[in-house]
Every structure is written in C-alpha cells, then in structure tokens.
C-alpha cells in the first residue's frame, strides 16, 4: 500500500484524493490517511502531492516508518474524502517543515 507521511501534517492539500480510483483516503483534522486494505498501489496520488508526502510502504523515508501503522489505524477511524478542498489556512508556513508528528490532531 501507499502511505501518507509527515509532510502532509498541517498542510492537507488534498490534491491526492481526486485521482484515487478506489477512494481510499480518509480525512482527519490536519492529515489524511490511506486505507492499506483498499489501496491498489496504482501510484497516481504520488505525483499529485505538492509536498511529496506519499510513499510506497517499502520506500517510506528513514524515521517515518511509524506512519505505516498510523495510516492503517487512522483510516479505520476517519471518514472517507473523495473531493479536493482548500488546503489548511497555515499550509504555506508548514509545507517546508519536518518532524510535524507532534502536531497531528486526531
Ligand atoms: Fe489511491 Fe492509487 Fe494512491 Fe493507493 S496508490 S492511495 S489506490 S491513488
Ligand atoms: Fe496531504 Fe499531499 Fe494529499 S499534503 S492531503 S498527501 S496532496
């Protein structure tokens, strides 16, 4: 499956959801999660993300392996999102920052 990682937190551009053929994105307050049981590894979402937050499970950047379990957990709790919406108001300030996990809202 593909995995949403740190860069999405507090940005949530949502360009990714428009292209997913199986509607496997789920939306929380400031992050999206991919349901690993629904994702068909089509790769379409990867290029859509302006901050390159989406990786194959086997290719998650070092230190971000925890996002694999996090996507699985949160996608079970959060509702599906299938249409693009505006990014979060503070997206520009947070787009370049790393290590945002402490800011993830559930
Ligand atoms: Fe959806 Fe394809 Fe991205 Fe998986 S890889 S989340 S199926 S767009
Ligand atoms: Fe997040 Fe990138 Fe999608 S910032 S909402 S993974 S387009």
Short mmCIF file of C-alpha atoms and ligand atoms in Angstrom, two decimals:
data_model
loop_
_atom_site.label_atom_id
_atom_site.label_comp_id
_atom_site.label_asym_id
_atom_site.label_seq_id
_atom_site.Cartn_x
_atom_site.Cartn_y
_atom_site.Cartn_z
CA UNK A 1 0.00 0.00 0.00
CA UNK A 2 0.94 3.66 -0.25
CA UNK A 3 1.40 5.73 2.89
CA UNK A 4 0.86 9.41 3.75
CA UNK A 5 3.81 10.73 5.77
CA UNK A 6 4.93 13.70 7.86
CA UNK A 7 4.87 16.37 5.14
CA UNK A 8 1.05 16.25 4.93
CA UNK A 9 0.54 17.32 8.55
CA UNK A 10 -0.90 20.86 8.88
CA UNK A 11 -0.93 21.29 5.06
CA UNK A 12 -3.52 18.75 3.80
CA UNK A 13 -3.55 19.93 0.20
CA UNK A 14 -5.99 17.12 -0.80
CA UNK A 15 -4.90 17.04 -4.48
CA UNK A 16 -4.27 13.34 -3.86
CA UNK A 17 -7.89 12.38 -3.25
CA UNK A 18 -9.13 13.47 -6.68
CA UNK A 19 -7.09 10.83 -8.51
CA UNK A 20 -7.56 7.79 -6.29
CA UNK A 21 -9.57 5.20 -8.25
CA UNK A 22 -10.64 3.32 -5.13
CA UNK A 23 -11.41 6.24 -2.78
CA UNK A 24 -9.12 5.02 -0.05
CA UNK A 25 -8.19 8.38 1.52
CA UNK A 26 -9.60 9.22 4.95
CA UNK A 27 -9.65 12.70 6.44
CA UNK A 28 -8.68 13.90 9.89
CA UNK A 29 -8.38 17.47 11.21
CA UNK A 30 -4.90 18.14 9.73
CA UNK A 31 -3.76 14.95 7.96
CA UNK A 32 -5.02 12.31 5.55
CA UNK A 33 -4.53 8.57 5.88
CA UNK A 34 -4.64 5.85 3.21
CA UNK A 35 -6.50 2.62 3.97
CA UNK A 36 -3.88 -0.06 3.25
CA UNK A 37 -6.54 -2.69 2.65
CA UNK A 38 -8.18 -0.62 -0.12
CA UNK A 39 -5.11 0.89 -1.83
CA UNK A 40 -4.32 -0.91 -5.09
CA UNK A 41 -0.82 0.57 -5.50
CA UNK A 42 -1.75 2.48 -8.65
CA UNK A 43 0.79 5.27 -7.74
CA UNK A 44 -1.42 8.04 -9.17
CA UNK A 45 -1.59 10.03 -5.94
CA UNK A 46 2.19 10.28 -5.51
CA UNK A 47 2.76 12.93 -8.18
CA UNK A 48 -0.26 14.98 -7.12
CA UNK A 49 1.04 15.89 -3.67
CA UNK A 50 2.76 19.32 -3.71
CA UNK A 51 4.89 18.38 -0.70
CA UNK A 52 5.72 14.80 -1.74
CA UNK A 53 4.11 13.27 1.33
CA UNK A 54 3.10 9.95 -0.26
CA UNK A 55 5.41 6.93 -0.49
CA UNK A 56 5.17 3.22 -1.16
CA UNK A 57 5.16 1.26 2.08
CA UNK A 58 8.58 -0.19 1.22
CA UNK A 59 10.02 3.23 0.44
CA UNK A 60 8.97 5.37 3.41
CA UNK A 61 11.82 7.75 4.38
CA UNK A 62 14.03 6.67 7.30
CA UNK A 63 12.50 7.65 10.62
CA UNK A 64 8.96 7.76 9.22
CA UNK A 65 8.23 4.03 9.37
CA UNK A 66 5.67 4.70 12.12
CA UNK A 67 3.40 6.30 9.53
CA UNK A 68 2.68 2.87 8.04
CA UNK A 69 0.82 1.74 11.17
CA UNK A 70 -0.60 5.23 11.66
CA UNK A 71 -2.25 5.25 8.21
CA UNK A 72 -3.78 1.84 8.94
CA UNK A 73 -5.06 2.95 12.34
CA UNK A 74 -6.42 6.38 11.39
CA UNK A 75 -8.00 5.26 8.11
CA UNK A 76 -10.22 2.95 10.15
CA UNK A 77 -11.42 5.83 12.34
CA UNK A 78 -11.67 8.78 9.96
CA UNK A 79 -14.33 9.36 7.23
CA UNK A 80 -13.58 8.97 3.53
CA UNK A 81 -12.65 12.04 1.47
CA UNK A 82 -13.07 11.88 -2.31
CA UNK A 83 -13.10 15.51 -3.47
CA UNK A 84 -10.36 18.09 -3.31
CA UNK A 85 -10.90 21.03 -0.96
CA UNK A 86 -8.84 24.05 0.08
CA UNK A 87 -5.63 23.27 1.99
CA UNK A 88 -5.41 24.28 5.62
CA UNK A 89 -5.03 28.06 6.10
CA UNK A 90 -1.50 27.73 7.54
CA UNK A 91 -0.27 25.38 4.79
CA UNK A 92 2.43 27.72 3.45
CA UNK A 93 4.06 28.11 6.85
CA UNK A 94 4.22 24.35 7.40
CA UNK A 95 4.99 22.99 3.93
CA UNK A 96 8.76 23.07 4.32
CA UNK A 97 8.91 21.85 7.93
CA UNK A 98 9.78 18.32 9.04
CA UNK A 99 9.03 16.37 12.19
CA UNK A 100 5.42 17.51 12.45
CA UNK A 101 4.04 14.35 14.08
CA UNK A 102 3.64 16.12 17.43
CA UNK A 103 1.13 18.44 15.71
CA UNK A 104 -1.07 15.66 14.32
CA UNK A 105 -4.66 16.06 15.50
CA UNK A 106 -6.89 13.02 15.78
FE1 LIG B 1 -5.27 5.53 -4.17
FE2 LIG B 1 -3.55 4.67 -6.00
FE3 LIG B 1 -2.72 6.38 -4.13
FE4 LIG B 1 -3.32 3.86 -3.46
S1 LIG B 1 -1.64 4.50 -4.80
S2 LIG B 1 -3.94 5.70 -2.37
S3 LIG B 1 -5.01 3.40 -4.88
S4 LIG B 1 -4.25 6.79 -5.73
FE1 LIG B 2 -1.61 15.52 2.20
FE2 LIG B 2 -0.32 15.77 -0.05
FE3 LIG B 2 -2.68 14.72 -0.06
S1 LIG B 2 -0.37 17.23 1.61
S2 LIG B 2 -3.70 15.76 1.59
S3 LIG B 2 -0.91 13.87 0.93
S4 LIG B 2 -1.89 16.12 -1.56
#
